[in-house]
Tab-separated table of C-alpha atoms and ligand atoms in Angstrom:
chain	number	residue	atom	x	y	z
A	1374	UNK	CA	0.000	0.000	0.000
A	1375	UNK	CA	1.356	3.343	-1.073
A	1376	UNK	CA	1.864	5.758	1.999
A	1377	UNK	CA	0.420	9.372	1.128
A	1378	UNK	CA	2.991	12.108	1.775
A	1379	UNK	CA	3.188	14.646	4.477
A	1380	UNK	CA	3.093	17.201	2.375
A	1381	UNK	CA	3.988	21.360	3.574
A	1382	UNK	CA	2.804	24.214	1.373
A	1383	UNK	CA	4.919	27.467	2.084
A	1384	UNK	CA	3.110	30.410	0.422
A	1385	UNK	CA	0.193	29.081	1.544
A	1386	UNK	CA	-1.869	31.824	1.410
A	1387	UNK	CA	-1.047	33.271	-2.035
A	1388	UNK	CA	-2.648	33.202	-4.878
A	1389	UNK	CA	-1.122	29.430	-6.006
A	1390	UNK	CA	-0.790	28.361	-2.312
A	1391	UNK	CA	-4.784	28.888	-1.626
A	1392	UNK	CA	-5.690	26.445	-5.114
A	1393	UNK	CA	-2.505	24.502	-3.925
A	1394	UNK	CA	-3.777	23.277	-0.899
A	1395	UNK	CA	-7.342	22.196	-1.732
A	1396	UNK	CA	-5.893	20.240	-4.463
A	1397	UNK	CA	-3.039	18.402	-2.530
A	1398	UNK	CA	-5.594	17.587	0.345
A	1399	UNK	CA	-7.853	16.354	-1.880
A	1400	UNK	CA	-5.725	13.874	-3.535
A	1401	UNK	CA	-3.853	13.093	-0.055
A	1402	UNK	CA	-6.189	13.835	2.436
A	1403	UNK	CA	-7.235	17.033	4.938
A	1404	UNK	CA	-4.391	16.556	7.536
A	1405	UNK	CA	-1.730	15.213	5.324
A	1406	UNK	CA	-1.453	18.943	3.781
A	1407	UNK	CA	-0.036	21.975	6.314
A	1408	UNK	CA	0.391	25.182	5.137
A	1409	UNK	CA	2.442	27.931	6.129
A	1410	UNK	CA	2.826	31.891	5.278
A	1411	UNK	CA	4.174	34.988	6.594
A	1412	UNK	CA	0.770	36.119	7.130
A	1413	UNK	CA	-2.087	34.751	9.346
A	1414	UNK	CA	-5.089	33.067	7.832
A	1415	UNK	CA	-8.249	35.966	7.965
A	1416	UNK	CA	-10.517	32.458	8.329
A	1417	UNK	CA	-9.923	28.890	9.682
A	1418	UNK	CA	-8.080	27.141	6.846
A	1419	UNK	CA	-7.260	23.711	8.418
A	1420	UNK	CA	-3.422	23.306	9.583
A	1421	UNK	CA	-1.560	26.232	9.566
A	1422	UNK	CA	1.497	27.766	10.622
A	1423	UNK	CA	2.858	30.856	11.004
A	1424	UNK	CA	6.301	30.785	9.856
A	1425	UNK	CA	8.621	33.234	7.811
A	1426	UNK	CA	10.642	30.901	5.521
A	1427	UNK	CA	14.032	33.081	5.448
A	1428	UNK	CA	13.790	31.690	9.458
A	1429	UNK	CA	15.277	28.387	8.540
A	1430	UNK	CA	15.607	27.289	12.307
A	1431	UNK	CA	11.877	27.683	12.632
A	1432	UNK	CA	11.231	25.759	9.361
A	1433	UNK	CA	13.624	23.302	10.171
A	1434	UNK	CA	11.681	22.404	13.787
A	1435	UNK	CA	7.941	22.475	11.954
A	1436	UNK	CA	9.167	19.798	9.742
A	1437	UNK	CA	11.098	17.533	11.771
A	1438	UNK	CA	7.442	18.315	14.327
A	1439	UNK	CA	4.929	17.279	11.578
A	1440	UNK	CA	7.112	14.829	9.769
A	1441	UNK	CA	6.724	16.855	6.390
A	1442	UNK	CA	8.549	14.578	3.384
A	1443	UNK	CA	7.595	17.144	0.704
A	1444	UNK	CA	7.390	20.854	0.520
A	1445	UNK	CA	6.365	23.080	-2.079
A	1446	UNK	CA	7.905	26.296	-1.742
A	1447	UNK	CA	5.769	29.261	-3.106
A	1448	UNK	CA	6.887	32.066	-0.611
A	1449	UNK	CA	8.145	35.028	-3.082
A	1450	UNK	CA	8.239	38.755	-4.143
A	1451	UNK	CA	6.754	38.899	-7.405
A	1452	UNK	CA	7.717	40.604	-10.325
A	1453	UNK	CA	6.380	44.249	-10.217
A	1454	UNK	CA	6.396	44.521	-6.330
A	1455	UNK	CA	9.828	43.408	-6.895
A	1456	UNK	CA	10.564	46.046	-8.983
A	1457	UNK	CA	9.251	48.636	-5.884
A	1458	UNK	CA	12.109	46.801	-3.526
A	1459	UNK	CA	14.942	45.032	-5.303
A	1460	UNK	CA	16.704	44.432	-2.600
A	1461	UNK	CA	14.145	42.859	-0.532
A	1462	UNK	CA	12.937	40.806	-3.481
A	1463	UNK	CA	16.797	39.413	-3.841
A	1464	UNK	CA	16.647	38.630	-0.144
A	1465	UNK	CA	13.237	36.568	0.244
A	1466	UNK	CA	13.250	34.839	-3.305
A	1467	UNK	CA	16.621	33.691	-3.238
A	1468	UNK	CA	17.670	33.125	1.029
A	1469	UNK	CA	14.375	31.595	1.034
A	1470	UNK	CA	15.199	28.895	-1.525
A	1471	UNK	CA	18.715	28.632	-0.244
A	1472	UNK	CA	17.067	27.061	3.515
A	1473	UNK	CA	14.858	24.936	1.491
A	1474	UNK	CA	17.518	23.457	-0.715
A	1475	UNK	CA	19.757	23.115	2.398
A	1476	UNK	CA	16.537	21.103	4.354
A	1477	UNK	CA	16.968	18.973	1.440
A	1478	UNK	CA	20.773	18.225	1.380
A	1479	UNK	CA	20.168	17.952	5.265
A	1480	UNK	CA	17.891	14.890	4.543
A	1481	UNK	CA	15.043	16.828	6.522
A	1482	UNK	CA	12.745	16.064	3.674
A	1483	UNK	CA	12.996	14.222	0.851
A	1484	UNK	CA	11.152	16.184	-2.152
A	1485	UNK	CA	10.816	20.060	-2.931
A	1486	UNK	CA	8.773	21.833	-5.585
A	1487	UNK	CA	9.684	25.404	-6.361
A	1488	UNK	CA	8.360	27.387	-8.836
A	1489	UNK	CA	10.288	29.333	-11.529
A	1490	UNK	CA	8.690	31.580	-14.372
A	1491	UNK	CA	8.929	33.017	-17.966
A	1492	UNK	CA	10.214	35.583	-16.506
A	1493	UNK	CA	14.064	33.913	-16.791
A	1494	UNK	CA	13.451	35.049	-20.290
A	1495	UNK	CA	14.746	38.510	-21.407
A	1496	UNK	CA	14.288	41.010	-24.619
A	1497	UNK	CA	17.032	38.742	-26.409
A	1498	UNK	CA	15.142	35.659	-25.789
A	1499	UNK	CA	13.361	34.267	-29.057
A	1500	UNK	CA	9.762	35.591	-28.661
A	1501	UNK	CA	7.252	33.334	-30.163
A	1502	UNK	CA	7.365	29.525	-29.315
A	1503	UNK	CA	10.656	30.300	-26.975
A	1504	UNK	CA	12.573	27.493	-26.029
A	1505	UNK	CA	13.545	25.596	-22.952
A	1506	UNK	CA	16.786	26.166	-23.603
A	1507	UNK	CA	17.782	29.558	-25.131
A	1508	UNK	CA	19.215	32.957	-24.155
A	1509	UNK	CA	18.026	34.113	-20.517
A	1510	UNK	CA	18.443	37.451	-20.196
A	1511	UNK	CA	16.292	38.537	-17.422
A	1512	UNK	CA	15.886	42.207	-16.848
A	1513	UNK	CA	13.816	42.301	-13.187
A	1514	UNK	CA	14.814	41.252	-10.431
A	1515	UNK	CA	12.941	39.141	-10.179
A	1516	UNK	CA	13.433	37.380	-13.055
A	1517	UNK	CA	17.329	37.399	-12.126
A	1518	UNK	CA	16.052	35.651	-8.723
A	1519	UNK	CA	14.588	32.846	-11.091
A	1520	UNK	CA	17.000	32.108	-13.071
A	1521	UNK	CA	19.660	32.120	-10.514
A	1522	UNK	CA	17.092	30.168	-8.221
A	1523	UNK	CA	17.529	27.390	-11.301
A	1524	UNK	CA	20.880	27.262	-11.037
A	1525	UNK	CA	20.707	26.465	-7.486
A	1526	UNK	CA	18.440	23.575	-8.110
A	1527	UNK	CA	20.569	21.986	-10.273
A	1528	UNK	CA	23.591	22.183	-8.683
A	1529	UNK	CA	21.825	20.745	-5.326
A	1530	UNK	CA	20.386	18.067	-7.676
A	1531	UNK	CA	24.027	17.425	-9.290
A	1532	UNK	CA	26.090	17.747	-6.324
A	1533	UNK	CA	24.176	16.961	-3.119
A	1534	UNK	CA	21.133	14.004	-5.225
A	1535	UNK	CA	18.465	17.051	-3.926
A	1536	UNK	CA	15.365	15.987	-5.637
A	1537	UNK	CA	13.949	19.194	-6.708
A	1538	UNK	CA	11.494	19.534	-9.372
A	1539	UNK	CA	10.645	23.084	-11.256
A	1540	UNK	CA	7.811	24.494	-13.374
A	1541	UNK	CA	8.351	28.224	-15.309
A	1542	UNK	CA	4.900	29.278	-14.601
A	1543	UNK	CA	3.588	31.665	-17.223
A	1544	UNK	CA	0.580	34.018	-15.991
A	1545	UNK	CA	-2.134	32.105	-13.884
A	1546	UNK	CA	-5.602	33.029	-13.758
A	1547	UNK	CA	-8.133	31.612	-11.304
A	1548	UNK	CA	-11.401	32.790	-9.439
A	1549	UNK	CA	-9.584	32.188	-6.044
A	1550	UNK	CA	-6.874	34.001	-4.959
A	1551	UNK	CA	-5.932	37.360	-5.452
A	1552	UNK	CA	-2.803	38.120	-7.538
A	1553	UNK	CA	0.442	39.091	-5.541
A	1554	UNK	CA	2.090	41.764	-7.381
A	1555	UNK	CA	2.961	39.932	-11.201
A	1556	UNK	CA	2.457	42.038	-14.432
A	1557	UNK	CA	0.244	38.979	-15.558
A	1558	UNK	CA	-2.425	40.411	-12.332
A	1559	UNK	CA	-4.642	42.145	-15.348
A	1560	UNK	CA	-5.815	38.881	-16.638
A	1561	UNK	CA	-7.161	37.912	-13.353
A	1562	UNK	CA	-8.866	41.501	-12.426
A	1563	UNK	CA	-10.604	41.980	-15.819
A	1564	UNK	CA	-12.806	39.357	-15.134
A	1565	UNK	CA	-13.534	40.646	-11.606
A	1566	UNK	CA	-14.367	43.991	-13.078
A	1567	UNK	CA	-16.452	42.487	-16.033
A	1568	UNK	CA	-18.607	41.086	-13.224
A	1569	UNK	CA	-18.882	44.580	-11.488
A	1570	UNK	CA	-19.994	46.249	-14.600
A	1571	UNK	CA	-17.044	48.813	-13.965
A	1572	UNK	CA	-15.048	49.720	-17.392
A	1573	UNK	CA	-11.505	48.094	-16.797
A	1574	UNK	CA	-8.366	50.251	-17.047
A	1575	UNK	CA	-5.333	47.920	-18.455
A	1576	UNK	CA	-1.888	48.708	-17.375
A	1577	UNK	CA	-0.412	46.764	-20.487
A	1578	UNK	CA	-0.808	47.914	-24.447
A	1579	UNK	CA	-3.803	46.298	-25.913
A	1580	UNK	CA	-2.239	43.993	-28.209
A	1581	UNK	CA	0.841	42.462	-25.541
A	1582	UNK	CA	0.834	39.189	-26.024
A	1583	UNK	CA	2.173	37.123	-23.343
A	1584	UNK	CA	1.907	33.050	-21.970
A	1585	UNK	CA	-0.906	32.505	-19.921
A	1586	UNK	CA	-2.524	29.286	-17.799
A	1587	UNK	CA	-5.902	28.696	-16.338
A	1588	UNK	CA	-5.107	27.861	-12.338
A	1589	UNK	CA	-6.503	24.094	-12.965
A	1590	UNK	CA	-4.096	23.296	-15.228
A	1591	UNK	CA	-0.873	24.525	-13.105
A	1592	UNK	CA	-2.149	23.095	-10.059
A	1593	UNK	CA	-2.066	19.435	-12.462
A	1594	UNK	CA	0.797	20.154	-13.713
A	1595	UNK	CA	2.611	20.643	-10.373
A	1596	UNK	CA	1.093	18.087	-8.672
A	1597	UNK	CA	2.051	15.801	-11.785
A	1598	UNK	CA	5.449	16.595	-11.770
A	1599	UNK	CA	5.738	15.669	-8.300
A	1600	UNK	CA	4.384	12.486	-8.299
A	1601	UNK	CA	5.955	11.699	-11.653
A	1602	UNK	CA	8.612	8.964	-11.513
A	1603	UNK	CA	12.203	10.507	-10.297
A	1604	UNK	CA	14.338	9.431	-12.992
A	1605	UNK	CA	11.537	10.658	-15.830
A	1606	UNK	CA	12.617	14.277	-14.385
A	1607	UNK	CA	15.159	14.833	-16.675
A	1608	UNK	CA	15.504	18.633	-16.247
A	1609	UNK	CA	16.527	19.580	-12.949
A	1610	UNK	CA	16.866	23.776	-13.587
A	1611	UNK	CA	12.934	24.206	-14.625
A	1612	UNK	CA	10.517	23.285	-17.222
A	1613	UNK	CA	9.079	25.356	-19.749
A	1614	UNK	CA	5.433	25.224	-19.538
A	1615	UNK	CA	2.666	26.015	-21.850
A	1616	UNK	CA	-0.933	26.637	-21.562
A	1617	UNK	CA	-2.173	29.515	-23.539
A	1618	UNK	CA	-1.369	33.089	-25.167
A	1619	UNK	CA	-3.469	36.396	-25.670
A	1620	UNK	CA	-2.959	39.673	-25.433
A	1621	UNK	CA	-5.643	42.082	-23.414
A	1622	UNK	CA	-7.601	43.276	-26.350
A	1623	UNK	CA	-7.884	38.715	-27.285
A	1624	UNK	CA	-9.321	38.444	-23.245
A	1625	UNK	CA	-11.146	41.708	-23.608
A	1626	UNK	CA	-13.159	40.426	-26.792
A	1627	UNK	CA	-13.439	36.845	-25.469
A	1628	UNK	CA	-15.382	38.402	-22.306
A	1629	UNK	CA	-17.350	40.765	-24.394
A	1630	UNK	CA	-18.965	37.603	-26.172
A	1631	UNK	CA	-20.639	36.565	-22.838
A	1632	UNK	CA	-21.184	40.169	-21.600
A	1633	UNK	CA	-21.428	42.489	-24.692
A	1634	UNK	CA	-21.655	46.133	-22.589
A	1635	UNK	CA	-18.653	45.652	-21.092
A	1636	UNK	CA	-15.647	48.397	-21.423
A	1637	UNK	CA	-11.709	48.981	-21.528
A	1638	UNK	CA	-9.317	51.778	-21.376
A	1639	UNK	CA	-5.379	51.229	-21.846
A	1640	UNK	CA	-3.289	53.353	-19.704
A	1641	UNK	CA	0.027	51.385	-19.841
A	1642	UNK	CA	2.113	51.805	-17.274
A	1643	UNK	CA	6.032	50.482	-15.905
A	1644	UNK	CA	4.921	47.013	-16.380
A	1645	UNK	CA	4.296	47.304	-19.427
A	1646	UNK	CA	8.386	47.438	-20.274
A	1647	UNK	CA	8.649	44.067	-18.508
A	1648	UNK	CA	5.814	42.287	-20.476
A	1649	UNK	CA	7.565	43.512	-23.704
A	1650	UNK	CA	10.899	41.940	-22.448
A	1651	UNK	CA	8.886	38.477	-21.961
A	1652	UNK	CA	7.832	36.285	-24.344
A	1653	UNK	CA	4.614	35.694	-26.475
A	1654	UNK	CA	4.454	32.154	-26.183
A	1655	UNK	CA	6.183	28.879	-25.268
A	1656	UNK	CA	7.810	25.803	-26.620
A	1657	UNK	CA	6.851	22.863	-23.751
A	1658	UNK	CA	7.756	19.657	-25.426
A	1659	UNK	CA	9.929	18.154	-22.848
A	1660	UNK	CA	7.218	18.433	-20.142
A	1661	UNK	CA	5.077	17.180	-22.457
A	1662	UNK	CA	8.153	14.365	-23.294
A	1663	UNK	CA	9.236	13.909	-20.241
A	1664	UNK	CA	6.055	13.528	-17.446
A	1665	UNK	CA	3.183	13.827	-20.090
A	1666	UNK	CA	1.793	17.175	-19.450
A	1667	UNK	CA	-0.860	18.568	-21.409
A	1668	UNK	CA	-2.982	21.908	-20.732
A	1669	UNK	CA	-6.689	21.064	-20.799
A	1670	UNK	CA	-8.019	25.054	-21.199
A	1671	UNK	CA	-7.876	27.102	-23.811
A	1672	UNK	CA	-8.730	30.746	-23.749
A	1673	UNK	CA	-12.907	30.433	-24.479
A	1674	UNK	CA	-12.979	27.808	-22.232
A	1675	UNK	CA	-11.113	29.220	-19.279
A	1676	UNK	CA	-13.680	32.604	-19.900
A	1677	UNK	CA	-16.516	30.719	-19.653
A	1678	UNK	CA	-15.538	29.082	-16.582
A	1679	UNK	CA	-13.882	32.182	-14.894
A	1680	UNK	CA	-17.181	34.247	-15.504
A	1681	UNK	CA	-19.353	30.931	-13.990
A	1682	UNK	CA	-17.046	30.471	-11.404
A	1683	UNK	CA	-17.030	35.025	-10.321
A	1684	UNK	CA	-20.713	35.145	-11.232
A	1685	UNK	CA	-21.411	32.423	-7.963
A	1686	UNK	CA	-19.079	34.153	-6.228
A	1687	UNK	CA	-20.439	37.666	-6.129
A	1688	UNK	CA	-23.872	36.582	-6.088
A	1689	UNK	CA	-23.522	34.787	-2.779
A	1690	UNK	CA	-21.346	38.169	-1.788
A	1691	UNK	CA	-24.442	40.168	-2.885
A	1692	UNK	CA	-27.342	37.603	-1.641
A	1693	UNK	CA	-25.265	37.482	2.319
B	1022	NAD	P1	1.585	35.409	-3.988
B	1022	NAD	O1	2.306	36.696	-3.828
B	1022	NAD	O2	0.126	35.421	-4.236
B	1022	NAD	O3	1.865	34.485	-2.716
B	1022	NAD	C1	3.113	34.374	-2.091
B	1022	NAD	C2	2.875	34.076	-0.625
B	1022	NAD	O4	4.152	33.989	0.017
B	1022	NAD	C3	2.095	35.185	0.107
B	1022	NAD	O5	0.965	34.639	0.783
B	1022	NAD	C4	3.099	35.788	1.077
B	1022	NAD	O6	2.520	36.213	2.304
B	1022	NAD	C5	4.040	34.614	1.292
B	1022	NAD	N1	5.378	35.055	1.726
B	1022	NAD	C6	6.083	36.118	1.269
B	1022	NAD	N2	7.249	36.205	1.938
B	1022	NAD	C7	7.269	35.178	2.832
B	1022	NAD	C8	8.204	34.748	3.802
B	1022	NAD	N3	9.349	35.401	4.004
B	1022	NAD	N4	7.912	33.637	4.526
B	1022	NAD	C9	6.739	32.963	4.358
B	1022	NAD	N5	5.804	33.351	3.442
B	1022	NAD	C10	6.071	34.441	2.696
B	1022	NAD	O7	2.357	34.581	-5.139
B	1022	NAD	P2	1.773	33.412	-6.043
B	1022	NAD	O8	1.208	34.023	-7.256
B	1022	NAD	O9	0.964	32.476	-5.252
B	1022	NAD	O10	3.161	32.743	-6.502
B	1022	NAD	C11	3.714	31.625	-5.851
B	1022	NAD	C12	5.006	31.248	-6.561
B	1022	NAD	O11	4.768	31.012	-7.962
B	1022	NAD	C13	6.106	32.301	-6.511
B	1022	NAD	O12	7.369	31.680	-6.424
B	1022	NAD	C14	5.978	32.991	-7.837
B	1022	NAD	O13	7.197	33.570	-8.227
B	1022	NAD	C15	5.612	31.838	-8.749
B	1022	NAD	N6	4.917	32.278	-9.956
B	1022	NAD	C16	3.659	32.778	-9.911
B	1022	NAD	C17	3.031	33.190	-11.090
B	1022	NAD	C18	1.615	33.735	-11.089
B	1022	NAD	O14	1.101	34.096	-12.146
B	1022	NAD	N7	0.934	33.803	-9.962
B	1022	NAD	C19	3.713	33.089	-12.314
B	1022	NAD	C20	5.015	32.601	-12.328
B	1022	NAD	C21	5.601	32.167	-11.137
């Protein structure tokens, strides 16, 4: 009989770590899955622990306490609040994975997930259909804490036998969860504001095209990759990871189909220079090669269940 794994989520309260968490206690069961954040839970959420993951001391104890064998590690600045505090986006994106690596090489646990992004690419990068392995050239920091956060991994994989396992997330969208601070964050709030009848200012150019994902589909894909066999994981930096591309004005009209009053204005602002430096879309064969992933949502179908899924939402909101 297989043994399910104790399983902690750091990050557990972001936007990933909410989806994250109802997924992996799903599949593994309610107490199997803790989480733990910087920031206290508003409501109960099940296990929980308040921990900040540059404490590695504290992390260290909660582990050995619960007898966590895998972590996913989501805690991170994200790409435009990085850009506010460069230093302090340096500090928690790349200490942070530092103590997790070293929990690994310590034998404290025996599996870590940790999350990269497209944003290891830079303006040099091939744009459309970019490959896993190509120029990375990142110009945030953020995106410098990525790709040097992939280096890590692989060098803990190759010189310590760290299993580590990586995903570049491209933009995720999802009714739950809130956005942290990402220049993707648009594609989540137009919805919301399509559902508030509000006209929706964009902070990107109408026609920036950039790789997005439907939350569904990354929470598969990062639960696949972690169950997936060790020695199928045959790239130990980060996959590339596709799911689907479309610039504002492509979301805008797809929304307008279901509700045809609805408005936009562009007023592009900083982000918009880091968009343009990313690219349009991705190449993902070797996840696809390597642990059999395959995106299930497309951009009409990820609409029409975004505005279902916001439409029950506010209506209970508006009904309570
Ligand atoms: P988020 O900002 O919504 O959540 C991050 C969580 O980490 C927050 O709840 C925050 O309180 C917590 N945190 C921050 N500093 C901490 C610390 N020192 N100790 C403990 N917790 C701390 O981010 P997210 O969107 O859920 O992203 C999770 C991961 O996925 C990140 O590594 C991010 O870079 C990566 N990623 C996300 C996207 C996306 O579109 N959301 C895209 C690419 C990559």
């Amino acid at each position: 009989m297989q043994v399910s794994p104790k399983i902690l989520v750091i990050g557990s309260r972001g936007q990933i770590g909410q989806n994250l968490v109802e997924s992996l206690r799903e599949r593994f069961g309610y107490d199997q899955v803790i989480g733990c954040d910087l920031r206290k839970p508003a409501a109960e959420v099940g296990p929980f622990y308040q921990v900040d993951v540059l404490d590695k001391d504290a992390l260290k104890r909660l582990i050995e306490e619960q007898g966590i064998t895998e972590l996913y590690h989501l805690a991170a600045i994200l790409s435009a609040k990085g850009e506010e505090n460069p230093q302090l986006a340096w500090e928690v994106n790349m200490k942070g994975l530092l103590n997790v690596l070293e929990l690994g090489r310590e034998g404290v646990v025996e599996k870590i997930f940790w999350p990269s992004s497209i944003a290891v690419f830079g303006p040099n990068s091939p744009q459309e259909m970019t490959p896993q392995h190509t120029i990375t050239d990142p110009t945030t920091i953020y995106g410098i804490s990525k790709l040097a956060g992939e280096r890590w991994c692989t060098y803990y994989w190759e010189k310590y036998g760290v299993d580590v396992r990586s995903i570049r997330y491209p933009g995720l969208i999802g009714p739950k969860g809130l956005p942290g601070g990402g220049t993707t964050d648009y594609a989540v709030d137009i919805y919301h504001k399509a559902l508030t009848s509000a006209p929706f200012e964009c902070f990107l150019e109408k026609d920036t095209r950039l790789p997005m994902m439907y939350m569904d589909d990354a929470i598969r894909a990062t639960i696949d990759i972690m169950q997936a066999p060790k020695e199928n994981i045959r790239i130990r930096s980060s996959y590339n990871l596709a799911g689907m591309s479309f610039s504002p004005e492509e979301v805008f009209e797809s929304i307008r189909k279901h509700h045809p009053s609805f408005q936009i204005n562009y007023s592009p602002d900083y982000r918009q220079a880091i968009a343009e430096s990313w690219p349009a879309s991705i190449d993902d064969k070797y996840a696809n090669k390597d642990w059999g992933w395959k995106a299930a949502y497309d951009l009409p179908k990820m609409t029409e269940t975004m505005l279902r899924e916001l439409s029950h939402h506010y209506s209970i909101k508006i009904t309570n």
